[in-house]
Amino acid sequence: MLKLKVEGMNCGHCVKSVTEALSGVTGVKKVIEVSLERGEAVIEGTADAAALIAAVEESGFEAKVA
């Protein structure tokens, strides 16, 4: 399980965009949660952290390992 700090989300659409971006990364078994309130995403699987961060950034948000 990997937790990312995600900055720039301010609505439900943002959460959906981040969830879809993370779901598309090779090695992601499940996006457990993307929390608007806590500004974080929890991912299950073997995906590389750099690939997850890149996917979030490509969708317009900032991310780093929490």
Short mmCIF file of N, CA and C in Angstrom, two decimals:
data_model
loop_
_atom_site.label_atom_id
_atom_site.label_comp_id
_atom_site.label_asym_id
_atom_site.label_seq_id
_atom_site.Cartn_x
_atom_site.Cartn_y
_atom_site.Cartn_z
N MET A 1 0.85 -1.18 0.00
CA MET A 1 0.00 0.00 0.00
C MET A 1 0.89 1.24 0.00
N LEU A 2 0.52 2.21 -0.80
CA LEU A 2 1.28 3.45 -0.93
C LEU A 2 0.34 4.63 -0.73
N LYS A 3 0.82 5.63 -0.01
CA LYS A 3 0.01 6.82 0.23
C LYS A 3 0.70 8.01 -0.42
N LEU A 4 -0.06 8.77 -1.19
CA LEU A 4 0.45 9.98 -1.83
C LEU A 4 -0.26 11.20 -1.25
N LYS A 5 0.48 12.27 -1.08
CA LYS A 5 -0.09 13.57 -0.73
C LYS A 5 -0.40 14.24 -2.05
N VAL A 6 -1.65 14.66 -2.25
CA VAL A 6 -2.07 15.27 -3.52
C VAL A 6 -2.53 16.70 -3.24
N GLU A 7 -1.94 17.65 -3.96
CA GLU A 7 -2.30 19.05 -3.78
C GLU A 7 -3.02 19.57 -5.01
N GLY A 8 -3.98 20.46 -4.79
CA GLY A 8 -4.68 21.10 -5.89
C GLY A 8 -6.10 20.60 -6.10
N MET A 9 -6.51 19.56 -5.37
CA MET A 9 -7.89 19.08 -5.52
C MET A 9 -8.82 20.00 -4.74
N ASN A 10 -9.95 20.38 -5.35
CA ASN A 10 -10.90 21.22 -4.63
C ASN A 10 -12.35 20.85 -4.86
N CYS A 11 -12.60 19.70 -5.53
CA CYS A 11 -13.98 19.29 -5.78
C CYS A 11 -14.05 17.79 -6.09
N GLY A 12 -15.25 17.29 -6.18
CA GLY A 12 -15.45 15.88 -6.49
C GLY A 12 -14.92 15.49 -7.86
N HIS A 13 -14.98 16.41 -8.82
CA HIS A 13 -14.45 16.13 -10.15
C HIS A 13 -12.94 15.92 -10.08
N CYS A 14 -12.27 16.71 -9.24
CA CYS A 14 -10.82 16.54 -9.05
C CYS A 14 -10.51 15.15 -8.51
N VAL A 15 -11.29 14.72 -7.53
CA VAL A 15 -11.10 13.38 -6.95
C VAL A 15 -11.26 12.32 -8.03
N LYS A 16 -12.28 12.47 -8.87
CA LYS A 16 -12.51 11.51 -9.95
C LYS A 16 -11.35 11.50 -10.94
N SER A 17 -10.84 12.66 -11.28
CA SER A 17 -9.72 12.76 -12.21
C SER A 17 -8.47 12.06 -11.66
N VAL A 18 -8.18 12.29 -10.39
CA VAL A 18 -7.02 11.66 -9.76
C VAL A 18 -7.21 10.15 -9.67
N THR A 19 -8.40 9.72 -9.31
CA THR A 19 -8.69 8.29 -9.22
C THR A 19 -8.50 7.61 -10.57
N GLU A 20 -9.03 8.22 -11.62
CA GLU A 20 -8.89 7.64 -12.97
C GLU A 20 -7.43 7.62 -13.41
N ALA A 21 -6.69 8.68 -13.11
CA ALA A 21 -5.27 8.74 -13.48
C ALA A 21 -4.49 7.63 -12.79
N LEU A 22 -4.73 7.44 -11.51
CA LEU A 22 -4.02 6.41 -10.76
C LEU A 22 -4.42 5.01 -11.21
N SER A 23 -5.69 4.83 -11.53
CA SER A 23 -6.18 3.52 -11.96
C SER A 23 -5.52 3.05 -13.24
N GLY A 24 -5.07 4.00 -14.06
CA GLY A 24 -4.47 3.66 -15.33
C GLY A 24 -2.99 3.30 -15.27
N VAL A 25 -2.39 3.41 -14.10
CA VAL A 25 -0.95 3.13 -13.96
C VAL A 25 -0.73 1.62 -13.84
N THR A 26 0.23 1.12 -14.59
CA THR A 26 0.58 -0.30 -14.54
C THR A 26 1.00 -0.68 -13.12
N GLY A 27 0.42 -1.76 -12.61
CA GLY A 27 0.76 -2.24 -11.28
C GLY A 27 -0.23 -1.85 -10.20
N VAL A 28 -1.16 -0.94 -10.54
CA VAL A 28 -2.18 -0.55 -9.55
C VAL A 28 -3.25 -1.64 -9.51
N LYS A 29 -3.37 -2.25 -8.34
CA LYS A 29 -4.40 -3.27 -8.15
C LYS A 29 -5.74 -2.60 -7.83
N LYS A 30 -5.66 -1.57 -6.97
CA LYS A 30 -6.88 -0.88 -6.55
C LYS A 30 -6.52 0.50 -6.01
N VAL A 31 -7.32 1.49 -6.37
CA VAL A 31 -7.22 2.80 -5.74
C VAL A 31 -8.16 2.73 -4.54
N ILE A 32 -7.59 2.59 -3.37
CA ILE A 32 -8.40 2.38 -2.17
C ILE A 32 -9.21 3.63 -1.83
N GLU A 33 -8.54 4.80 -1.89
CA GLU A 33 -9.25 6.03 -1.55
C GLU A 33 -8.50 7.22 -2.12
N VAL A 34 -9.25 8.21 -2.58
CA VAL A 34 -8.71 9.53 -2.87
C VAL A 34 -9.55 10.48 -2.02
N SER A 35 -8.90 11.11 -1.03
CA SER A 35 -9.61 11.95 -0.07
C SER A 35 -9.39 13.42 -0.37
N LEU A 36 -10.47 14.11 -0.67
CA LEU A 36 -10.43 15.55 -0.89
C LEU A 36 -10.09 16.26 0.43
N GLU A 37 -10.70 15.82 1.51
CA GLU A 37 -10.51 16.46 2.81
C GLU A 37 -9.07 16.37 3.30
N ARG A 38 -8.44 15.20 3.14
CA ARG A 38 -7.07 15.00 3.63
C ARG A 38 -6.02 15.28 2.56
N GLY A 39 -6.47 15.44 1.32
CA GLY A 39 -5.54 15.70 0.23
C GLY A 39 -4.57 14.55 0.02
N GLU A 40 -5.12 13.34 0.01
CA GLU A 40 -4.26 12.18 -0.17
C GLU A 40 -4.94 11.08 -0.97
N ALA A 41 -4.08 10.20 -1.48
CA ALA A 41 -4.56 9.04 -2.22
C ALA A 41 -3.87 7.81 -1.66
N VAL A 42 -4.63 6.72 -1.53
CA VAL A 42 -4.10 5.46 -1.03
C VAL A 42 -4.27 4.42 -2.14
N ILE A 43 -3.15 3.81 -2.51
CA ILE A 43 -3.13 2.89 -3.65
C ILE A 43 -2.61 1.54 -3.22
N GLU A 44 -3.24 0.47 -3.73
CA GLU A 44 -2.79 -0.90 -3.46
C GLU A 44 -2.22 -1.46 -4.75
N GLY A 45 -1.08 -2.12 -4.65
CA GLY A 45 -0.48 -2.75 -5.82
C GLY A 45 1.02 -2.60 -5.83
N THR A 46 1.61 -2.86 -6.99
CA THR A 46 3.06 -2.86 -7.12
C THR A 46 3.56 -1.71 -8.00
N ALA A 47 2.72 -0.74 -8.24
CA ALA A 47 3.11 0.39 -9.10
C ALA A 47 4.25 1.18 -8.50
N ASP A 48 5.11 1.69 -9.38
CA ASP A 48 6.22 2.53 -8.98
C ASP A 48 5.71 3.90 -8.53
N ALA A 49 6.25 4.41 -7.42
CA ALA A 49 5.81 5.70 -6.90
C ALA A 49 5.99 6.81 -7.92
N ALA A 50 7.10 6.79 -8.66
CA ALA A 50 7.35 7.83 -9.66
C ALA A 50 6.29 7.80 -10.77
N ALA A 51 5.85 6.62 -11.15
CA ALA A 51 4.81 6.50 -12.18
C ALA A 51 3.47 7.03 -11.66
N LEU A 52 3.17 6.77 -10.40
CA LEU A 52 1.93 7.27 -9.80
C LEU A 52 1.95 8.79 -9.73
N ILE A 53 3.08 9.34 -9.29
CA ILE A 53 3.21 10.80 -9.19
C ILE A 53 3.09 11.43 -10.57
N ALA A 54 3.72 10.83 -11.57
CA ALA A 54 3.64 11.35 -12.94
C ALA A 54 2.21 11.35 -13.45
N ALA A 55 1.46 10.30 -13.15
CA ALA A 55 0.06 10.22 -13.60
C ALA A 55 -0.78 11.32 -12.96
N VAL A 56 -0.57 11.56 -11.68
CA VAL A 56 -1.31 12.62 -10.98
C VAL A 56 -0.95 13.98 -11.57
N GLU A 57 0.34 14.20 -11.80
CA GLU A 57 0.78 15.48 -12.35
C GLU A 57 0.28 15.71 -13.76
N GLU A 58 0.19 14.64 -14.56
CA GLU A 58 -0.35 14.76 -15.92
C GLU A 58 -1.82 15.16 -15.90
N SER A 59 -2.52 14.83 -14.81
CA SER A 59 -3.93 15.20 -14.72
C SER A 59 -4.11 16.59 -14.09
N GLY A 60 -3.00 17.28 -13.82
CA GLY A 60 -3.10 18.67 -13.39
C GLY A 60 -2.93 18.94 -11.90
N PHE A 61 -2.46 17.97 -11.16
CA PHE A 61 -2.30 18.12 -9.72
C PHE A 61 -0.87 17.84 -9.32
N GLU A 62 -0.52 18.20 -8.09
CA GLU A 62 0.82 17.93 -7.58
C GLU A 62 0.74 16.77 -6.61
N ALA A 63 1.78 15.92 -6.63
CA ALA A 63 1.76 14.76 -5.73
C ALA A 63 3.17 14.44 -5.26
N LYS A 64 3.24 13.85 -4.07
CA LYS A 64 4.49 13.33 -3.53
C LYS A 64 4.15 12.21 -2.56
N VAL A 65 5.12 11.37 -2.30
CA VAL A 65 4.90 10.26 -1.37
C VAL A 65 4.66 10.84 0.02
N ALA A 66 3.61 10.39 0.67
CA ALA A 66 3.24 10.91 2.00
C ALA A 66 4.12 10.31 3.08
#
